[in-house]
Coordinates of C-alpha atoms and ligand atoms in Angstrom, one line a residue:
M1 CA -12.5 41.1 -27.3
T2 CA -14.3 39.5 -30.1
E3 CA -15.8 36.3 -30.3
E4 CA -13.4 34.6 -32.4
Q5 CA -10.7 35.9 -30.1
G6 CA -12.2 33.9 -27.5
K7 CA -11.4 30.8 -29.2
A8 CA -7.8 28.6 -28.4
W9 CA -7.0 29.1 -32.1
S10 CA -8.8 32.5 -32.7
G11 CA -5.8 34.7 -34.0
R12 CA -5.7 32.7 -37.2
F13 CA -9.2 33.4 -38.2
S14 CA -11.0 36.4 -39.9
E15 CA -14.6 35.4 -39.5
P16 CA -16.5 33.5 -36.9
V17 CA -18.1 30.3 -37.5
S18 CA -21.9 30.0 -37.9
D19 CA -24.1 28.7 -35.5
L20 CA -24.6 25.3 -37.5
V21 CA -21.0 24.7 -38.0
K22 CA -20.5 25.3 -34.3
R23 CA -23.0 22.9 -33.4
Y24 CA -21.7 20.5 -35.9
T25 CA -18.2 20.4 -34.9
A26 CA -18.8 20.4 -31.2
S27 CA -18.6 17.6 -29.1
V28 CA -19.2 19.0 -25.6
F29 CA -22.7 17.6 -25.2
F30 CA -21.4 14.1 -25.2
D31 CA -17.8 14.0 -24.6
R32 CA -18.4 15.9 -21.1
R33 CA -19.1 12.4 -19.9
M34 CA -15.1 12.0 -19.6
A35 CA -15.1 15.1 -17.6
L36 CA -13.5 13.5 -14.5
Q37 CA -11.1 11.6 -16.6
D38 CA -9.7 14.9 -18.6
I39 CA -9.1 16.5 -15.1
R40 CA -7.4 13.4 -13.7
G41 CA -5.2 13.4 -16.9
S42 CA -4.6 17.3 -16.7
L43 CA -3.4 16.9 -13.1
A44 CA -1.1 14.0 -13.9
H45 CA 0.2 16.2 -17.0
A46 CA 0.6 19.6 -14.8
R47 CA 2.5 17.4 -11.8
M48 CA 5.0 16.2 -14.6
L49 CA 5.4 19.6 -15.9
A50 CA 6.4 21.1 -12.5
R51 CA 8.7 18.0 -11.7
Q52 CA 10.8 18.8 -14.9
A53 CA 10.5 22.2 -14.1
I54 CA 8.5 23.1 -17.0
I55 CA 6.1 25.2 -15.2
S56 CA 6.6 26.4 -11.8
A57 CA 5.4 25.2 -8.4
T58 CA 3.2 28.1 -7.9
D59 CA 1.6 27.6 -11.2
L60 CA 0.9 23.7 -10.3
A61 CA -0.4 24.9 -7.0
A62 CA -2.6 27.2 -8.9
I63 CA -3.6 24.5 -11.4
E64 CA -4.3 21.7 -8.6
Q65 CA -6.6 24.4 -6.4
G66 CA -8.5 25.4 -9.8
M67 CA -9.2 21.7 -10.9
A68 CA -10.3 20.8 -7.3
R69 CA -13.1 23.5 -7.7
I70 CA -14.0 22.7 -11.3
K71 CA -14.2 18.9 -10.2
S72 CA -16.9 19.7 -7.4
E73 CA -18.7 22.1 -9.7
I74 CA -18.9 19.2 -12.2
E75 CA -19.9 16.7 -9.4
Q76 CA -22.7 19.0 -7.8
D77 CA -23.9 19.6 -11.7
V78 CA -23.3 23.5 -11.6
F79 CA -20.7 23.6 -13.9
V80 CA -21.6 25.7 -17.1
W81 CA -21.1 23.7 -20.3
S82 CA -20.9 26.0 -23.6
L83 CA -21.0 25.2 -26.9
D84 CA -18.7 27.9 -27.8
D85 CA -15.7 26.1 -26.3
E86 CA -16.5 22.9 -28.5
D87 CA -15.5 20.0 -26.3
V88 CA -14.9 18.9 -22.8
H89 CA -11.1 19.7 -22.9
L90 CA -11.4 23.5 -23.9
N91 CA -14.5 23.9 -21.6
I92 CA -12.5 22.6 -18.8
E93 CA -9.2 24.7 -19.5
K94 CA -11.3 27.9 -20.1
R95 CA -12.9 27.5 -16.7
L96 CA -9.4 26.8 -15.2
T97 CA -8.1 30.0 -16.6
A98 CA -11.2 31.9 -15.6
L99 CA -10.5 30.7 -12.1
V100 CA -6.5 30.9 -11.8
G101 CA -5.4 33.2 -14.6
D102 CA -2.3 32.7 -16.3
A103 CA -1.2 29.3 -14.5
G104 CA -4.2 27.9 -16.5
K105 CA -2.9 29.1 -19.8
R106 CA 0.1 27.1 -19.1
L107 CA -1.5 23.8 -18.4
H108 CA -1.3 22.9 -22.0
T109 CA 2.3 23.4 -22.3
G110 CA 3.7 19.9 -24.3
R111 CA 0.2 18.7 -24.8
S112 CA -2.5 18.8 -27.5
R113 CA -6.0 17.9 -27.6
N114 CA -5.3 15.2 -29.8
D115 CA -3.1 13.1 -27.0
Q116 CA -5.2 14.4 -24.6
V117 CA -8.7 13.0 -25.9
A118 CA -6.9 9.8 -26.8
T119 CA -5.8 9.5 -22.9
D120 CA -9.3 10.6 -21.8
I121 CA -11.3 7.7 -23.9
R122 CA -8.7 5.2 -22.4
L123 CA -9.1 6.2 -18.9
W124 CA -12.8 6.3 -19.1
L125 CA -13.1 3.0 -20.9
R126 CA -10.6 1.2 -18.4
D127 CA -13.1 2.1 -15.7
M128 CA -16.0 0.9 -17.7
L129 CA -14.1 -2.4 -18.6
D130 CA -13.5 -2.9 -14.7
T131 CA -17.3 -2.5 -14.4
I132 CA -18.3 -5.0 -17.5
D133 CA -15.7 -7.6 -16.0
R134 CA -17.5 -7.2 -12.5
L135 CA -21.0 -7.5 -14.1
L136 CA -20.0 -10.5 -16.3
G137 CA -18.9 -12.2 -13.0
D138 CA -22.5 -11.6 -11.4
Y139 CA -24.1 -13.0 -14.7
I140 CA -22.0 -16.0 -14.4
L141 CA -22.6 -16.7 -10.8
A142 CA -26.5 -16.3 -11.6
L143 CA -26.2 -18.9 -14.4
L144 CA -24.2 -21.3 -12.2
A145 CA -26.7 -21.1 -9.4
L146 CA -29.6 -21.9 -11.9
A147 CA -27.7 -24.7 -13.3
E148 CA -26.8 -26.2 -9.9
Q149 CA -30.6 -26.4 -9.1
H150 CA -31.2 -28.1 -12.2
A151 CA -28.0 -30.2 -12.6
G152 CA -30.6 -33.4 -12.9
T153 CA -33.3 -31.8 -14.8
A154 CA -33.8 -33.2 -18.2
L155 CA -35.2 -31.7 -21.3
P156 CA -34.5 -32.4 -24.9
G157 CA -31.4 -30.8 -26.4
F158 CA -32.1 -29.7 -30.1
T159 CA -30.2 -29.6 -33.2
H160 CA -31.8 -28.3 -36.2
L161 CA -34.3 -27.1 -33.5
Q162 CA -35.5 -31.1 -33.7
V163 CA -35.2 -33.2 -30.6
A164 CA -32.0 -34.7 -30.7
Q165 CA -30.7 -36.2 -27.0
P166 CA -31.9 -35.7 -23.6
V167 CA -29.4 -33.2 -21.9
T168 CA -30.0 -31.8 -18.4
F169 CA -31.3 -28.0 -17.9
G170 CA -27.8 -27.2 -15.9
H171 CA -25.6 -28.6 -18.9
H172 CA -27.6 -26.4 -21.3
L173 CA -27.1 -23.4 -19.0
L174 CA -23.5 -24.0 -18.6
A175 CA -23.1 -23.5 -22.2
Y176 CA -23.7 -20.0 -21.6
V177 CA -21.3 -19.9 -18.9
E178 CA -18.8 -20.9 -21.2
M179 CA -19.4 -18.4 -23.6
A180 CA -19.5 -15.6 -20.9
R181 CA -16.2 -16.6 -19.6
R182 CA -14.5 -16.2 -23.0
D183 CA -16.3 -12.9 -23.3
R184 CA -14.7 -12.1 -19.7
S185 CA -11.0 -13.1 -21.0
R186 CA -11.7 -11.0 -24.2
I187 CA -12.5 -7.8 -22.0
R188 CA -9.5 -8.4 -20.1
D189 CA -7.3 -9.2 -23.1
C190 CA -8.4 -5.6 -24.4
R191 CA -8.2 -4.0 -21.2
A192 CA -4.3 -5.1 -21.2
R193 CA -3.8 -4.0 -24.8
M194 CA -5.4 -0.7 -24.1
N195 CA -3.8 0.3 -20.8
R196 CA -1.0 2.5 -22.4
L197 CA -0.4 6.3 -22.1
P198 CA -0.8 8.4 -25.3
L199 CA 0.2 11.8 -23.4
G200 CA 3.4 13.0 -24.6
A201 CA 2.5 12.2 -28.4
A202 CA 1.3 15.9 -28.3
A203 CA -0.5 16.9 -31.5
L204 CA 1.3 14.2 -33.5
A205 CA 5.2 14.1 -33.5
G206 CA 6.0 14.6 -29.6
T207 CA 7.2 17.8 -27.9
T208 CA 10.0 20.0 -27.5
F209 CA 9.8 20.3 -23.7
P210 CA 11.8 17.7 -21.6
I211 CA 8.8 15.7 -20.6
D212 CA 8.9 12.4 -18.4
R213 CA 6.2 10.2 -19.8
E214 CA 6.8 7.1 -17.7
S215 CA 5.9 9.1 -14.6
V216 CA 2.6 10.4 -16.0
A217 CA 1.8 6.8 -16.9
R218 CA 2.4 5.6 -13.5
E219 CA 0.4 8.1 -11.9
L220 CA -2.3 7.2 -14.2
G221 CA -2.2 3.6 -13.8
F222 CA -1.1 2.8 -17.1
D223 CA 1.1 -0.1 -17.5
G224 CA 3.4 1.9 -20.1
V225 CA 3.5 4.5 -22.7
C226 CA 2.3 4.4 -26.3
E227 CA 5.4 3.8 -28.2
N228 CA 4.8 5.8 -31.3
S229 CA 3.3 9.2 -31.1
L230 CA 1.6 9.3 -34.6
D231 CA -0.2 5.9 -33.4
A232 CA -0.7 7.2 -30.1
V233 CA -3.2 10.0 -31.4
S234 CA -4.8 8.6 -34.3
D235 CA -5.7 4.9 -33.7
R236 CA -8.9 3.9 -31.8
D237 CA -8.3 0.2 -32.2
F238 CA -9.0 -0.2 -28.4
A239 CA -12.5 1.2 -28.9
I240 CA -12.8 -1.1 -32.0
E241 CA -11.7 -4.1 -30.1
F242 CA -13.9 -3.3 -27.0
T243 CA -17.0 -3.0 -29.3
A244 CA -16.3 -6.1 -31.0
A245 CA -16.1 -8.0 -27.6
A246 CA -19.3 -6.1 -26.5
A247 CA -21.0 -7.2 -29.6
L248 CA -19.9 -10.7 -29.2
I249 CA -21.2 -10.5 -25.6
M250 CA -24.5 -9.3 -27.0
V251 CA -24.6 -12.1 -29.7
H252 CA -24.4 -14.6 -26.9
V253 CA -26.7 -12.7 -24.5
S254 CA -29.3 -12.6 -27.6
R255 CA -29.0 -16.3 -28.4
F256 CA -30.1 -17.1 -24.5
A257 CA -32.7 -14.6 -24.8
E258 CA -34.1 -16.2 -28.0
E259 CA -34.4 -19.5 -26.1
L260 CA -36.1 -18.0 -23.1
I261 CA -38.5 -16.4 -25.4
L262 CA -39.2 -19.9 -27.2
W263 CA -39.3 -21.7 -23.7
M264 CA -41.4 -19.3 -22.4
S265 CA -44.1 -19.6 -25.5
P266 CA -47.1 -21.6 -24.3
R267 CA -46.5 -23.8 -27.1
V268 CA -43.3 -25.1 -25.6
G269 CA -43.9 -24.1 -21.7
F270 CA -40.3 -24.9 -20.4
I271 CA -40.1 -21.9 -18.1
D272 CA -41.7 -18.9 -16.9
I273 CA -40.0 -15.3 -16.3
A274 CA -41.0 -13.5 -13.4
D275 CA -43.6 -10.7 -13.8
R276 CA -41.3 -8.0 -13.2
F277 CA -39.2 -8.6 -16.4
C278 CA -42.4 -9.1 -18.5
T279 CA -45.3 -7.0 -19.8
G280 CA -48.9 -7.3 -20.6
S281 CA -50.9 -6.4 -23.7
S282 CA -53.0 -3.3 -24.0
I283 CA -55.7 -5.4 -25.7
M284 CA -55.2 -9.0 -25.0
P285 CA -55.8 -9.4 -21.4
Q286 CA -54.2 -12.7 -21.3
K287 CA -50.8 -11.7 -22.6
K288 CA -47.6 -12.0 -20.5
N289 CA -44.8 -11.2 -23.0
P290 CA -41.2 -11.5 -22.5
D291 CA -40.1 -8.0 -23.2
V292 CA -36.8 -7.8 -21.5
P293 CA -35.2 -11.1 -23.6
E294 CA -36.6 -9.5 -26.5
L295 CA -35.0 -6.1 -26.1
A296 CA -31.9 -7.9 -25.2
R297 CA -32.3 -9.4 -28.5
G298 CA -32.9 -6.4 -30.3
K299 CA -30.5 -4.3 -28.7
S300 CA -27.7 -6.5 -29.9
G301 CA -28.2 -5.2 -33.3
R302 CA -27.7 -1.7 -32.1
V303 CA -24.1 -2.9 -30.7
I304 CA -23.5 -4.9 -33.8
G305 CA -24.2 -1.7 -35.9
H306 CA -21.5 0.4 -33.5
L307 CA -19.0 -2.1 -34.4
T308 CA -19.5 -1.3 -38.3
G309 CA -19.9 2.2 -37.6
L310 CA -16.2 2.2 -35.6
L311 CA -14.6 0.2 -38.4
V312 CA -15.8 2.3 -41.2
L313 CA -14.9 5.7 -39.2
M314 CA -11.3 4.1 -39.1
K315 CA -10.8 2.8 -42.5
G316 CA -10.2 5.6 -44.7
Q317 CA -8.2 7.7 -42.2
P318 CA -4.7 8.7 -43.1
L319 CA -2.1 9.4 -40.0
A320 CA -2.3 10.8 -37.8
Y321 CA -5.1 12.6 -36.1
N322 CA -8.4 13.5 -38.0
K323 CA -11.6 15.1 -36.6
D324 CA -13.3 11.9 -37.9
N325 CA -12.3 10.4 -34.5
Q326 CA -14.5 12.5 -32.8
E327 CA -17.4 10.4 -34.0
D328 CA -16.0 7.5 -31.9
K329 CA -17.4 8.7 -28.6
E330 CA -21.2 8.4 -29.0
P331 CA -21.0 4.7 -30.2
L332 CA -18.5 3.7 -27.7
F333 CA -20.9 5.2 -24.9
D334 CA -24.0 3.7 -26.2
T335 CA -22.1 0.5 -26.8
V336 CA -21.1 0.7 -22.7
D337 CA -24.6 1.9 -21.8
T338 CA -26.6 -0.9 -23.6
L339 CA -23.9 -3.6 -22.7
T340 CA -23.8 -2.6 -19.0
D341 CA -27.7 -2.3 -18.6
T342 CA -28.2 -5.9 -20.5
L343 CA -25.8 -7.5 -18.2
R344 CA -27.4 -6.0 -14.9
I345 CA -30.8 -6.9 -16.0
F346 CA -30.0 -10.2 -17.0
A347 CA -28.1 -11.2 -13.8
D348 CA -31.1 -10.1 -12.2
M349 CA -33.5 -11.7 -14.0
V350 CA -31.7 -15.3 -14.2
P351 CA -33.0 -16.0 -10.5
G352 CA -36.3 -15.0 -11.5
I353 CA -36.6 -18.0 -14.3
T354 CA -39.2 -20.8 -13.0
V355 CA -38.1 -24.2 -14.5
K356 CA -40.9 -26.3 -15.2
P357 CA -39.5 -30.1 -15.2
E358 CA -42.9 -31.8 -16.0
A359 CA -43.3 -29.9 -19.3
M360 CA -39.7 -30.7 -20.4
A361 CA -39.9 -34.4 -19.3
A362 CA -43.4 -34.5 -21.4
A363 CA -41.3 -33.3 -24.5
L364 CA -38.7 -35.8 -23.9
K365 CA -41.5 -38.2 -24.6
Q366 CA -41.9 -36.9 -28.2
G367 CA -39.2 -37.0 -30.8
Y368 CA -37.2 -40.5 -29.9
A369 CA -34.5 -38.4 -27.8
T370 CA -32.9 -41.7 -26.8
A371 CA -32.5 -43.2 -30.4
T372 CA -28.8 -42.8 -30.2
D373 CA -28.6 -44.5 -27.0
L374 CA -30.5 -47.6 -28.7
A375 CA -27.8 -47.4 -31.4
D376 CA -25.0 -47.2 -29.2
Y377 CA -26.2 -50.3 -27.2
L378 CA -26.4 -52.4 -30.5
V379 CA -22.4 -51.0 -31.0
K380 CA -21.5 -52.3 -27.7
K381 CA -23.2 -55.7 -28.6
G382 CA -21.0 -55.8 -31.6
L383 CA -23.1 -54.4 -34.3
P384 CA -21.1 -52.0 -36.7
F385 CA -22.3 -48.4 -35.9
R386 CA -24.1 -47.7 -39.6
D387 CA -25.9 -50.9 -39.2
A388 CA -27.2 -50.2 -35.8
H389 CA -28.1 -46.6 -37.1
E390 CA -30.1 -48.6 -39.6
A391 CA -31.7 -51.0 -37.2
V392 CA -32.9 -48.0 -34.8
A393 CA -34.2 -45.9 -37.8
R394 CA -36.5 -49.1 -38.5
A395 CA -37.6 -49.1 -34.9
V396 CA -38.4 -45.2 -34.9
R397 CA -40.3 -45.6 -37.8
A398 CA -42.3 -48.7 -36.1
A399 CA -42.8 -46.8 -33.0
E400 CA -44.0 -43.7 -34.8
L401 CA -46.7 -45.8 -36.7
K402 CA -47.9 -47.0 -33.4
G403 CA -47.8 -43.8 -32.0
C404 CA -45.4 -44.6 -29.0
D405 CA -42.0 -44.0 -27.6
L406 CA -39.1 -46.2 -28.2
S407 CA -39.2 -47.6 -24.5
D408 CA -42.8 -48.4 -25.1
L409 CA -42.3 -51.0 -27.6
S410 CA -42.1 -54.6 -26.2
L411 CA -39.0 -56.5 -25.8
A412 CA -40.3 -59.1 -28.6
E413 CA -41.2 -55.9 -30.8
L414 CA -37.6 -54.6 -30.3
R415 CA -36.0 -57.8 -31.2
A416 CA -37.6 -57.4 -34.4
F417 CA -34.9 -55.1 -35.3
S418 CA -32.0 -56.7 -33.9
A419 CA -31.4 -60.3 -32.0
L420 CA -28.9 -58.4 -30.2
I421 CA -31.5 -56.3 -27.9
G422 CA -31.8 -57.8 -24.5
D423 CA -34.2 -56.9 -21.5
D424 CA -31.2 -54.8 -20.4
I425 CA -32.4 -52.4 -23.1
F426 CA -35.1 -50.5 -20.9
D427 CA -32.5 -48.9 -18.6
V428 CA -30.7 -47.5 -21.8
L429 CA -33.8 -46.3 -23.0
T430 CA -35.0 -44.0 -20.1
V431 CA -34.1 -40.3 -20.0
A432 CA -32.0 -40.9 -16.7
G433 CA -29.9 -43.7 -18.1
S434 CA -29.3 -42.0 -21.2
L435 CA -28.0 -38.7 -19.2
A436 CA -25.9 -40.8 -16.9
A437 CA -24.3 -42.6 -19.4
R438 CA -22.6 -39.4 -21.0
D439 CA -20.3 -39.6 -18.0
H440 CA -17.1 -37.5 -19.1
I441 CA -15.8 -34.0 -18.9
G442 CA -18.0 -32.0 -21.0
G443 CA -20.9 -34.4 -21.1
T444 CA -24.5 -34.1 -19.8
A445 CA -24.4 -36.3 -16.9
P446 CA -25.5 -34.9 -13.7
A447 CA -22.4 -35.7 -11.9
Q448 CA -20.3 -34.1 -14.5
V449 CA -22.6 -30.9 -14.6
R450 CA -21.9 -30.6 -10.7
A451 CA -18.3 -31.1 -11.4
A452 CA -18.2 -28.5 -14.1
I453 CA -19.9 -26.1 -11.8
A454 CA -17.5 -26.6 -9.1
R455 CA -14.4 -26.1 -11.4
V456 CA -16.0 -22.9 -12.7
R457 CA -16.5 -21.5 -9.1
A458 CA -13.0 -22.3 -8.3
T459 CA -11.9 -20.0 -10.8
L460 CA -14.1 -17.1 -9.8
Ligands
LIG1 N1 -12.9 16.9 -29.3 C1 -12.1 16.3 -30.1 C2 -12.2 14.8 -30.2 O1 -13.0 14.2 -29.7 C3 -10.8 16.5 -29.3 C4 -9.4 16.6 -30.3 C5 -9.6 17.7 -31.5 N2 -8.3 18.0 -31.8 C6 -8.1 18.8 -32.6 N3 -7.2 19.1 -33.2 N4 -9.4 19.4 -33.6 O2 -11.5 14.2 -30.9

């Protein structure tokens, strides 16, 4: 048998491909990651073929026996993968035929690698989505625990990175919890839309055999079948949608990472991160660098890149399957790897954050964080908000000239800006008063933060 006759499509060809073309067109060294899904899909297909009397019970038994052997060879890492057989599907099919003969050659009846690969990716990604869902849950729990410890710890909230108003650290962390909860629901939405069976589409048009797609869908845990065979083999929107959701998760994590880096800078000093997530410098002995958050911020770039890559991969493709689609796997796999590692490490790192409430309190002494509270106070005494805003602006300028906080001005000094100010003002100008006053759902009052934590916990 010549080399080309060993190929699944050999009879048509008059010369073998070069080694370079073989390597260029092969995917086995990355798509073997879907080997167990490929076997699962093949077994479900073979059982359906036997139920429909398209293959014999004897052939099915041989296929099942051969696949069990192949599965254990793969699990024990003794399966011999060959570039000559291009991809995971042909490698497994060839081994099956070597093990069980003609029954192995009958497995591909009524099927194509086009619907086979589309099925494998969905099975593989579905498992990964379940893992990611769980990891997001762990990350949310870690954030909630830290938020609960610091439901009453005050720090400056920023807009434009300028001190704005006091917030609690717990409240600040809950912002990331909300992002992660939406991220989780996006992953679930993606799973629901993706969970349809492509098998039965065959190469593109369906098959002439009397197949039963619904039973295959049930066996493989799909909620139904893809309704259009051309679409089933050619679209990868589920992979794009997942990567978009993953990019957004990475963007959210990256924002948090950026804050951790900033907070850990000695110039800010709001937190410390456990040593095991940091590294030193080879030249500067004093350094402790927040490598893990920095890498998470950096790795968000590669996932965003994968999203762009997949969108561009799809945009010019005519129906139906094109080999371009083989390029979907590496970005998809790397997205999953990057995302799962990042979520695992963040769920681990959050409990390793030490909060420094004194540094946060000291920062609140700068920047007039309670200026809005003074304005609100004047409004409650009857002054129109715009006039109150102006009066407080003048008070801030006076305090700035004196080099003190608003609360350090005397009642007489404050009254120079508005006669409406009374001695009840000093409660308003404290950080605790400012926090407690924002006492509504979504507000930063410690009681509201605790209630919000309880509400999230009840949904988990
Ligand atoms: N390795 C291919 C992929 O990943 C499998 C499908 C190949 N189909 C084909 N007609 N060449 O897309």
